Amino acid sequence: MSDKLRVGILGGTGMVGQRFLSILENHPWFEVVAIAASPRSAGKTYEEAVGGRWKMQTPMPEAVKKIIVKNVNEIEEVSREVDFVFSAVDMTKEEIREIEDAYAKAEVPVVSNNSAHRWTPDVPMIVPEINPEHLQVIESQKKRLGTKRGFVCVKPNCSIQSYAPALTAWKKFEPTVVVATTYQAISGAGKTFKEWPEMEHNIIPYIGGEEEKSEKEPLRLWGEVKDGVIVSAETPLITSQCIRVPVLDGHTAAAFVNFKKKVTKEELIQALVEFKGEPQELDLPSAPKQFIQYLEDDNRPQVALDVDYEDGFGVSIGRLREDSYFDWKFVGLSHNTVRGAAGGAVLMAELLKAKGYITAR
């Protein structure tokens, strides 16, 4: 019998669910034992349920092909088999909140890729290198839910991971105003070019809800815990535009920053490459050895060359230079379905295990 924690994937047939399964193949701490999806997939093997809709560039893991997919709404049945679950369900926000709370109340920790609980005051929204101290609100959440081990923990929007880590590394220089334009891959919409041919040679200058998330969610990451809830930071002021571009994986950001303190380019680069957090200190299995890399070449970062930096768990920054109107400007790149989605949730689950929030039942 394996001593790995038993994992369930809620919404396992979609693109993010598939990415979870790819990342968790041969994971040293976690083993996928249950996959749940919509009633139409329930009762089929995972291979049958997905059919020709496998969207990853690597093959479907052999270990999951014959797992019988369960109905995600049959909470007791799924809960009996697992120590915790990852959530990537495709439902309305109200339905997601309801089902994630239901799993938590069944004493199953929920590590969610969804946005439904990102603004629930006692639900931590975590980038493990940035705000691990927010995990302490889990105890308040358990009291509200009436649970002993069940809770919900979420990750932030994929788009902010291309610039928020850099701004975090520069917090000591006190950024005051940020303008960020993100150029977002189609996998962020759960699509491939085969499914979305109109995106080839095209740009769409609107992604519903993304600009609000890009402006507000970093402030929640930089907030503080007060009386069992998370209170967002008030600065810096962030304004953004979010654009869909014909790229499969990788969100790029072009950002402009003003700082309260005078700072040199050398100091900014040093702060980036030296920045690390608890995942690095704890040597978590998925933690990038170096969270942020700085690329000196004027034509970097590039999606084609840099999106898989640190297996997609790292962030690449380049083109840092002084600006005519702002203090500094730069370009950032992150893998939106690894660091920005399933991978970020896996790293968060590793942190939760290391800190004793997720244990074997």
mmCIF file of C-alpha atoms in Angstrom, residues 3-315:
data_model
loop_
_atom_site.group_PDB
_atom_site.id
_atom_site.type_symbol
_atom_site.label_atom_id
_atom_site.label_comp_id
_atom_site.label_asym_id
_atom_site.label_seq_id
_atom_site.Cartn_x
_atom_site.Cartn_y
_atom_site.Cartn_z
ATOM 1 C CA ASP A 3 2.107 5.920 1.762
ATOM 2 C CA LYS A 4 1.259 8.776 -0.580
ATOM 3 C CA LEU A 5 -1.745 10.981 0.155
ATOM 4 C CA ARG A 6 -4.814 9.931 -1.822
ATOM 5 C CA VAL A 7 -5.999 12.655 -4.188
ATOM 6 C CA GLY A 8 -9.265 13.261 -6.023
ATOM 7 C CA ILE A 9 -9.665 15.583 -9.020
ATOM 8 C CA LEU A 10 -13.021 17.370 -9.258
ATOM 9 C CA GLY A 11 -13.624 18.382 -12.862
ATOM 10 C CA GLY A 12 -10.954 15.988 -14.056
ATOM 11 C CA THR A 13 -12.010 15.809 -17.717
ATOM 12 C CA GLY A 14 -11.461 19.508 -18.553
ATOM 13 C CA MET A 15 -8.196 21.164 -19.576
ATOM 14 C CA VAL A 16 -7.114 22.143 -16.053
ATOM 15 C CA GLY A 17 -8.145 18.725 -14.732
ATOM 16 C CA GLN A 18 -6.004 17.132 -17.422
ATOM 17 C CA ARG A 19 -3.076 19.368 -16.441
ATOM 18 C CA PHE A 20 -3.507 18.232 -12.816
ATOM 19 C CA LEU A 21 -3.262 14.606 -13.913
ATOM 20 C CA SER A 22 -0.166 15.291 -16.017
ATOM 21 C CA ILE A 23 1.630 17.124 -13.199
ATOM 22 C CA LEU A 24 0.663 14.527 -10.585
ATOM 23 C CA GLU A 25 1.960 11.569 -12.617
ATOM 24 C CA ASN A 26 4.759 10.088 -10.492
ATOM 25 C CA HIS A 27 4.392 12.791 -7.822
ATOM 26 C CA PRO A 28 6.423 11.791 -4.731
ATOM 27 C CA TRP A 29 3.740 12.815 -2.199
ATOM 28 C CA PHE A 30 0.371 12.511 -3.968
ATOM 29 C CA GLU A 31 -1.420 9.745 -5.849
ATOM 30 C CA VAL A 32 -4.604 10.251 -7.879
ATOM 31 C CA VAL A 33 -7.148 7.638 -6.781
ATOM 32 C CA ALA A 34 -10.438 9.315 -7.770
ATOM 33 C CA ILE A 35 -11.638 11.458 -10.659
ATOM 34 C CA ALA A 36 -15.038 13.142 -10.578
ATOM 35 C CA ALA A 37 -16.831 15.024 -13.333
ATOM 36 C CA SER A 38 -20.317 15.768 -14.629
ATOM 37 C CA PRO A 39 -23.036 13.089 -14.530
ATOM 38 C CA ARG A 40 -22.596 12.493 -18.280
ATOM 39 C CA SER A 41 -19.034 11.259 -17.682
ATOM 40 C CA ALA A 42 -19.815 9.255 -14.544
ATOM 41 C CA GLY A 43 -19.534 5.474 -14.869
ATOM 42 C CA LYS A 44 -17.092 5.595 -17.785
ATOM 43 C CA THR A 45 -13.391 4.944 -17.583
ATOM 44 C CA TYR A 46 -11.390 8.172 -17.641
ATOM 45 C CA GLU A 47 -10.070 7.246 -21.085
ATOM 46 C CA GLU A 48 -13.623 6.783 -22.384
ATOM 47 C CA ALA A 49 -14.908 9.961 -20.722
ATOM 48 C CA VAL A 50 -12.213 12.135 -22.280
ATOM 49 C CA GLY A 51 -12.288 10.377 -25.649
ATOM 50 C CA GLY A 52 -10.522 12.503 -28.247
ATOM 51 C CA ARG A 53 -10.510 15.582 -26.008
ATOM 52 C CA TRP A 54 -7.106 15.013 -24.356
ATOM 53 C CA LYS A 55 -5.498 18.464 -24.700
ATOM 54 C CA MET A 56 -2.063 17.991 -23.170
ATOM 55 C CA GLN A 57 1.049 17.661 -25.320
ATOM 56 C CA THR A 58 2.169 14.666 -23.255
ATOM 57 C CA PRO A 59 0.253 11.345 -23.336
ATOM 58 C CA MET A 60 -2.529 10.556 -20.892
ATOM 59 C CA PRO A 61 -0.953 8.897 -17.828
ATOM 60 C CA GLU A 62 -1.458 5.131 -17.930
ATOM 61 C CA ALA A 63 -2.345 5.037 -14.236
ATOM 62 C CA VAL A 64 -5.542 7.068 -14.704
ATOM 63 C CA LYS A 65 -6.899 5.616 -17.947
ATOM 64 C CA LYS A 66 -8.946 2.876 -16.266
ATOM 65 C CA ILE A 67 -10.144 4.864 -13.245
ATOM 66 C CA ILE A 68 -13.960 4.917 -13.276
ATOM 67 C CA VAL A 69 -15.142 8.528 -13.266
ATOM 68 C CA LYS A 70 -17.503 9.402 -10.441
ATOM 69 C CA ASN A 71 -20.333 11.924 -10.386
ATOM 70 C CA VAL A 72 -18.897 15.061 -8.795
ATOM 71 C CA ASN A 73 -22.220 15.639 -7.013
ATOM 72 C CA GLU A 74 -21.964 12.321 -5.130
ATOM 73 C CA ILE A 75 -19.858 13.886 -2.420
ATOM 74 C CA GLU A 76 -19.951 11.096 0.151
ATOM 75 C CA GLU A 77 -18.858 8.475 -2.384
ATOM 76 C CA VAL A 78 -15.892 10.543 -3.596
ATOM 77 C CA SER A 79 -14.944 11.652 -0.083
ATOM 78 C CA ARG A 80 -14.604 8.084 1.216
ATOM 79 C CA GLU A 81 -11.705 7.404 -1.138
ATOM 80 C CA VAL A 82 -9.528 10.506 -0.732
ATOM 81 C CA ASP A 83 -7.439 12.498 1.723
ATOM 82 C CA PHE A 84 -8.035 15.756 -0.182
ATOM 83 C CA VAL A 85 -9.207 17.006 -3.577
ATOM 84 C CA PHE A 86 -8.163 19.463 -6.253
ATOM 85 C CA SER A 87 -11.096 21.390 -7.719
ATOM 86 C CA ALA A 88 -11.298 22.410 -11.373
ATOM 87 C CA VAL A 89 -15.050 22.085 -11.887
ATOM 88 C CA ASP A 90 -16.807 23.975 -14.676
ATOM 89 C CA MET A 91 -19.951 25.396 -13.055
ATOM 90 C CA THR A 92 -21.420 28.761 -12.103
ATOM 91 C CA LYS A 93 -19.654 30.546 -9.250
ATOM 92 C CA GLU A 94 -22.590 29.900 -6.936
ATOM 93 C CA GLU A 95 -22.543 26.169 -7.773
ATOM 94 C CA ILE A 96 -18.763 26.026 -7.281
ATOM 95 C CA ARG A 97 -18.956 27.682 -3.864
ATOM 96 C CA GLU A 98 -21.706 25.263 -2.868
ATOM 97 C CA ILE A 99 -19.913 22.096 -3.975
ATOM 98 C CA GLU A 100 -16.503 23.129 -2.600
ATOM 99 C CA ASP A 101 -18.083 23.952 0.769
ATOM 100 C CA ALA A 102 -19.894 20.615 0.699
ATOM 101 C CA TYR A 103 -16.639 18.693 0.216
ATOM 102 C CA ALA A 104 -15.004 20.735 2.984
ATOM 103 C CA LYS A 105 -17.920 19.951 5.310
ATOM 104 C CA ALA A 106 -17.412 16.273 4.451
ATOM 105 C CA GLU A 107 -13.964 16.778 6.072
ATOM 106 C CA VAL A 108 -12.109 16.827 2.736
ATOM 107 C CA PRO A 109 -9.646 19.703 2.219
ATOM 108 C CA VAL A 110 -10.293 21.404 -1.127
ATOM 109 C CA VAL A 111 -7.409 22.981 -3.065
ATOM 110 C CA SER A 112 -9.174 24.962 -5.760
ATOM 111 C CA ASN A 113 -8.198 26.371 -9.113
ATOM 112 C CA ASN A 114 -11.562 28.146 -9.348
ATOM 113 C CA SER A 115 -12.288 31.818 -8.680
ATOM 114 C CA ALA A 116 -15.551 31.363 -6.747
ATOM 115 C CA HIS A 117 -14.006 31.551 -3.252
ATOM 116 C CA ARG A 118 -11.228 34.070 -3.949
ATOM 117 C CA TRP A 119 -13.047 36.824 -2.088
ATOM 118 C CA THR A 120 -14.485 34.753 0.751
ATOM 119 C CA PRO A 121 -12.856 36.572 3.713
ATOM 120 C CA ASP A 122 -11.622 33.466 5.551
ATOM 121 C CA VAL A 123 -10.536 31.492 2.470
ATOM 122 C CA PRO A 124 -6.809 31.947 1.782
ATOM 123 C CA MET A 125 -5.829 32.805 -1.799
ATOM 124 C CA ILE A 126 -2.220 31.728 -2.028
ATOM 125 C CA VAL A 127 0.885 32.036 -4.163
ATOM 126 C CA PRO A 128 3.152 29.930 -1.930
ATOM 127 C CA GLU A 129 6.224 32.160 -2.327
ATOM 128 C CA ILE A 130 4.241 35.354 -1.691
ATOM 129 C CA ASN A 131 1.759 34.955 1.168
ATOM 130 C CA PRO A 132 2.003 31.602 3.017
ATOM 131 C CA GLU A 133 1.134 33.411 6.266
ATOM 132 C CA HIS A 134 -2.469 33.736 5.009
ATOM 133 C CA LEU A 135 -2.943 30.003 5.667
ATOM 134 C CA GLN A 136 -3.612 30.871 9.294
ATOM 135 C CA VAL A 137 -7.183 31.939 8.388
ATOM 136 C CA ILE A 138 -7.970 28.271 7.752
ATOM 137 C CA GLU A 139 -8.609 27.849 11.478
ATOM 138 C CA SER A 140 -11.274 30.586 11.379
ATOM 139 C CA GLN A 141 -12.796 29.009 8.284
ATOM 140 C CA LYS A 142 -13.004 25.613 9.988
ATOM 141 C CA LYS A 143 -14.917 27.182 12.875
ATOM 142 C CA ARG A 144 -17.377 28.734 10.418
ATOM 143 C CA LEU A 145 -17.823 25.458 8.543
ATOM 144 C CA GLY A 146 -17.904 23.343 11.714
ATOM 145 C CA THR A 147 -15.108 21.071 10.482
ATOM 146 C CA LYS A 148 -12.036 19.447 11.994
ATOM 147 C CA ARG A 149 -9.953 18.934 8.851
ATOM 148 C CA GLY A 150 -12.079 20.211 5.954
ATOM 149 C CA PHE A 151 -11.448 23.641 4.398
ATOM 150 C CA VAL A 152 -11.113 25.442 1.062
ATOM 151 C CA CYS A 153 -7.901 27.070 -0.152
ATOM 152 C CA VAL A 154 -7.661 28.775 -3.572
ATOM 153 C CA LYS A 155 -5.065 30.072 -5.995
ATOM 154 C CA PRO A 156 -5.303 33.462 -7.730
ATOM 155 C CA ASN A 157 -5.929 34.287 -11.363
ATOM 156 C CA CYS A 158 -3.372 33.028 -13.862
ATOM 157 C CA SER A 159 -2.780 36.442 -15.450
ATOM 158 C CA ILE A 160 -1.284 38.107 -12.362
ATOM 159 C CA GLN A 161 1.523 35.561 -12.015
ATOM 160 C CA SER A 162 3.504 37.190 -14.826
ATOM 161 C CA TYR A 163 3.956 40.480 -12.909
ATOM 162 C CA ALA A 164 2.828 40.137 -9.261
ATOM 163 C CA PRO A 165 5.908 38.064 -8.243
ATOM 164 C CA ALA A 166 8.213 40.815 -9.544
ATOM 165 C CA LEU A 167 6.253 43.494 -7.685
ATOM 166 C CA THR A 168 6.435 41.341 -4.539
ATOM 167 C CA ALA A 169 10.219 41.099 -4.883
ATOM 168 C CA TRP A 170 10.245 44.903 -5.116
ATOM 169 C CA LYS A 171 7.939 45.620 -2.156
ATOM 170 C CA LYS A 172 10.793 47.168 -0.144
ATOM 171 C CA PHE A 173 11.048 49.883 -2.823
ATOM 172 C CA GLU A 174 7.331 50.641 -2.307
ATOM 173 C CA PRO A 175 5.593 50.506 -5.700
ATOM 174 C CA THR A 176 2.827 53.119 -5.839
ATOM 175 C CA VAL A 177 1.296 52.878 -9.336
ATOM 176 C CA VAL A 178 1.316 49.941 -11.776
ATOM 177 C CA VAL A 179 0.005 49.763 -15.349
ATOM 178 C CA ALA A 180 -0.089 46.168 -16.617
ATOM 179 C CA THR A 181 -1.224 44.874 -19.997
ATOM 180 C CA THR A 182 -1.424 41.095 -20.237
ATOM 181 C CA TYR A 183 -1.249 39.084 -23.444
ATOM 182 C CA GLN A 184 -2.994 35.844 -22.566
ATOM 183 C CA ALA A 185 -2.796 32.375 -24.115
ATOM 184 C CA ILE A 186 -5.848 30.549 -25.401
ATOM 185 C CA SER A 187 -5.375 27.659 -22.954
ATOM 186 C CA GLY A 188 -6.455 30.189 -20.318
ATOM 187 C CA ALA A 189 -9.902 29.811 -21.877
ATOM 188 C CA GLY A 190 -9.571 26.018 -21.850
ATOM 189 C CA LYS A 191 -9.067 25.960 -25.621
ATOM 190 C CA THR A 192 -6.657 24.639 -28.228
ATOM 191 C CA PHE A 193 -6.245 26.007 -31.761
ATOM 192 C CA LYS A 194 -8.142 22.980 -33.075
ATOM 193 C CA GLU A 195 -11.160 24.023 -31.001
ATOM 194 C CA TRP A 196 -10.717 27.768 -31.573
ATOM 195 C CA PRO A 197 -9.419 28.212 -35.151
ATOM 196 C CA GLU A 198 -10.633 31.824 -35.278
ATOM 197 C CA MET A 199 -7.859 32.693 -32.806
ATOM 198 C CA GLU A 200 -5.172 31.885 -35.363
ATOM 199 C CA HIS A 201 -3.593 35.122 -36.663
ATOM 200 C CA ASN A 202 -5.977 37.031 -34.403
ATOM 201 C CA ILE A 203 -6.105 39.124 -31.242
ATOM 202 C CA ILE A 204 -9.208 39.723 -29.121
ATOM 203 C CA PRO A 205 -8.961 42.857 -26.936
ATOM 204 C CA TYR A 206 -11.344 41.667 -24.220
ATOM 205 C CA ILE A 207 -11.435 38.787 -21.719
ATOM 206 C CA GLY A 208 -14.450 38.943 -19.438
ATOM 207 C CA GLY A 209 -13.632 39.662 -15.806
ATOM 208 C CA GLU A 210 -9.856 39.492 -16.251
ATOM 209 C CA GLU A 211 -9.094 43.177 -15.823
ATOM 210 C CA GLU A 212 -10.902 43.399 -12.487
ATOM 211 C CA LYS A 213 -9.039 40.296 -11.262
ATOM 212 C CA SER A 214 -5.714 41.655 -12.498
ATOM 213 C CA GLU A 215 -6.201 44.915 -10.616
ATOM 214 C CA LYS A 216 -7.621 43.590 -7.327
ATOM 215 C CA GLU A 217 -6.204 40.129 -6.679
ATOM 216 C CA PRO A 218 -2.557 41.210 -6.162
ATOM 217 C CA LEU A 219 -3.773 43.513 -3.385
ATOM 218 C CA ARG A 220 -5.365 40.550 -1.634
ATOM 219 C CA LEU A 221 -2.100 38.604 -1.875
ATOM 220 C CA TRP A 222 -0.302 41.536 -0.247
ATOM 221 C CA GLY A 223 -2.968 41.993 2.432
ATOM 222 C CA GLU A 224 -2.799 40.983 6.081
ATOM 223 C CA VAL A 225 -4.731 38.712 8.390
ATOM 224 C CA LYS A 226 -6.878 40.561 10.924
ATOM 225 C CA ASP A 227 -9.387 38.909 13.257
ATOM 226 C CA GLY A 228 -9.457 35.692 11.246
ATOM 227 C CA VAL A 229 -10.022 37.254 7.819
ATOM 228 C CA ILE A 230 -7.810 38.643 5.048
ATOM 229 C CA VAL A 231 -7.829 42.422 4.584
ATOM 230 C CA SER A 232 -6.485 43.551 1.201
ATOM 231 C CA ALA A 233 -3.616 45.997 0.854
ATOM 232 C CA GLU A 234 -4.537 49.468 -0.375
ATOM 233 C CA THR A 235 -1.477 50.089 -2.536
ATOM 234 C CA PRO A 236 -0.142 50.076 -5.172
ATOM 235 C CA LEU A 237 -2.843 51.355 -7.490
ATOM 236 C CA ILE A 238 -3.061 48.877 -10.389
ATOM 237 C CA THR A 239 -4.790 49.420 -13.729
ATOM 238 C CA SER A 240 -4.760 46.820 -16.484
ATOM 239 C CA GLN A 241 -5.849 45.654 -19.902
ATOM 240 C CA CYS A 242 -6.141 41.955 -20.790
ATOM 241 C CA ILE A 243 -5.822 40.772 -24.374
ATOM 242 C CA ARG A 244 -6.238 37.273 -25.848
ATOM 243 C CA VAL A 245 -3.419 36.418 -28.270
ATOM 244 C CA PRO A 246 -2.715 33.453 -30.615
ATOM 245 C CA VAL A 247 -0.444 31.568 -28.203
ATOM 246 C CA LEU A 248 -1.265 28.124 -26.760
ATOM 247 C CA ASP A 249 0.450 28.398 -23.342
ATOM 248 C CA GLY A 250 2.036 31.377 -21.598
ATOM 249 C CA HIS A 251 0.752 34.718 -20.331
ATOM 250 C CA THR A 252 2.974 37.725 -21.007
ATOM 251 C CA ALA A 253 2.685 41.076 -19.216
ATOM 252 C CA ALA A 254 4.049 44.500 -20.171
ATOM 253 C CA ALA A 255 4.150 46.568 -16.986
ATOM 254 C CA PHE A 256 5.046 50.109 -15.935
ATOM 255 C CA VAL A 257 5.831 50.948 -12.307
ATOM 256 C CA ASN A 258 6.343 54.000 -10.121
ATOM 257 C CA PHE A 259 8.182 53.581 -6.818
ATOM 258 C CA LYS A 260 8.166 55.705 -3.696
ATOM 259 C CA LYS A 261 11.877 55.010 -3.185
ATOM 260 C CA LYS A 262 14.687 55.733 -5.624
ATOM 261 C CA VAL A 263 16.110 52.478 -6.963
ATOM 262 C CA THR A 264 18.677 51.392 -9.550
ATOM 263 C CA LYS A 265 18.330 48.744 -12.240
ATOM 264 C CA GLU A 266 20.986 46.659 -10.513
ATOM 265 C CA GLU A 267 19.048 46.733 -7.237
ATOM 266 C CA LEU A 268 15.833 45.722 -8.993
ATOM 267 C CA ILE A 269 17.461 42.785 -10.792
ATOM 268 C CA GLN A 270 19.209 41.625 -7.619
ATOM 269 C CA ALA A 271 15.880 41.678 -5.749
ATOM 270 C CA LEU A 272 14.302 39.532 -8.487
ATOM 271 C CA VAL A 273 16.917 36.797 -8.693
ATOM 272 C CA GLU A 274 17.372 36.572 -4.920
ATOM 273 C CA PHE A 275 13.648 36.425 -4.185
ATOM 274 C CA LYS A 276 12.520 33.151 -2.647
ATOM 275 C CA GLY A 277 9.868 31.915 -0.259
ATOM 276 C CA GLU A 278 8.813 28.968 1.842
ATOM 277 C CA PRO A 279 8.600 26.520 -1.110
ATOM 278 C CA GLN A 280 12.327 27.010 -1.716
ATOM 279 C CA GLU A 281 13.213 26.966 1.989
ATOM 280 C CA LEU A 282 11.163 23.785 2.538
ATOM 281 C CA ASP A 283 12.449 22.244 -0.725
ATOM 282 C CA LEU A 284 8.933 21.273 -1.800
ATOM 283 C CA PRO A 285 8.831 18.750 -4.679
ATOM 284 C CA SER A 286 7.440 21.158 -7.282
ATOM 285 C CA ALA A 287 9.203 24.315 -6.065
ATOM 286 C CA PRO A 288 11.378 26.038 -8.655
ATOM 287 C CA LYS A 289 14.965 26.262 -7.437
ATOM 288 C CA GLN A 290 14.972 29.890 -8.565
ATOM 289 C CA PHE A 291 11.470 31.365 -8.594
ATOM 290 C CA ILE A 292 12.251 34.385 -10.816
ATOM 291 C CA GLN A 293 14.890 34.575 -13.525
ATOM 292 C CA TYR A 294 16.036 37.787 -15.169
ATOM 293 C CA LEU A 295 16.933 37.616 -18.868
ATOM 294 C CA GLU A 296 19.392 40.209 -20.188
ATOM 295 C CA ASP A 297 18.676 39.796 -23.926
ATOM 296 C CA ASP A 298 16.423 42.511 -25.367
ATOM 297 C CA ASN A 299 14.254 39.898 -27.129
ATOM 298 C CA ARG A 300 13.460 37.886 -23.979
ATOM 299 C CA PRO A 301 11.355 36.548 -22.360
ATOM 300 C CA GLN A 302 9.728 34.722 -25.262
ATOM 301 C CA VAL A 303 6.938 32.188 -24.969
ATOM 302 C CA ALA A 304 8.690 29.783 -27.337
ATOM 303 C CA LEU A 305 11.941 29.878 -25.358
ATOM 304 C CA ASP A 306 10.992 30.606 -21.764
ATOM 305 C CA VAL A 307 7.479 29.421 -20.890
ATOM 306 C CA ASP A 308 8.779 26.110 -19.501
ATOM 307 C CA TYR A 309 11.388 27.713 -17.229
ATOM 308 C CA GLU A 310 11.652 25.539 -14.089
ATOM 309 C CA ASP A 311 9.146 23.086 -15.659
ATOM 310 C CA GLY A 312 6.638 25.917 -15.922
ATOM 311 C CA PHE A 313 6.771 26.742 -12.192
ATOM 312 C CA GLY A 314 9.136 29.711 -12.567
ATOM 313 C CA VAL A 315 8.608 33.299 -13.738
#
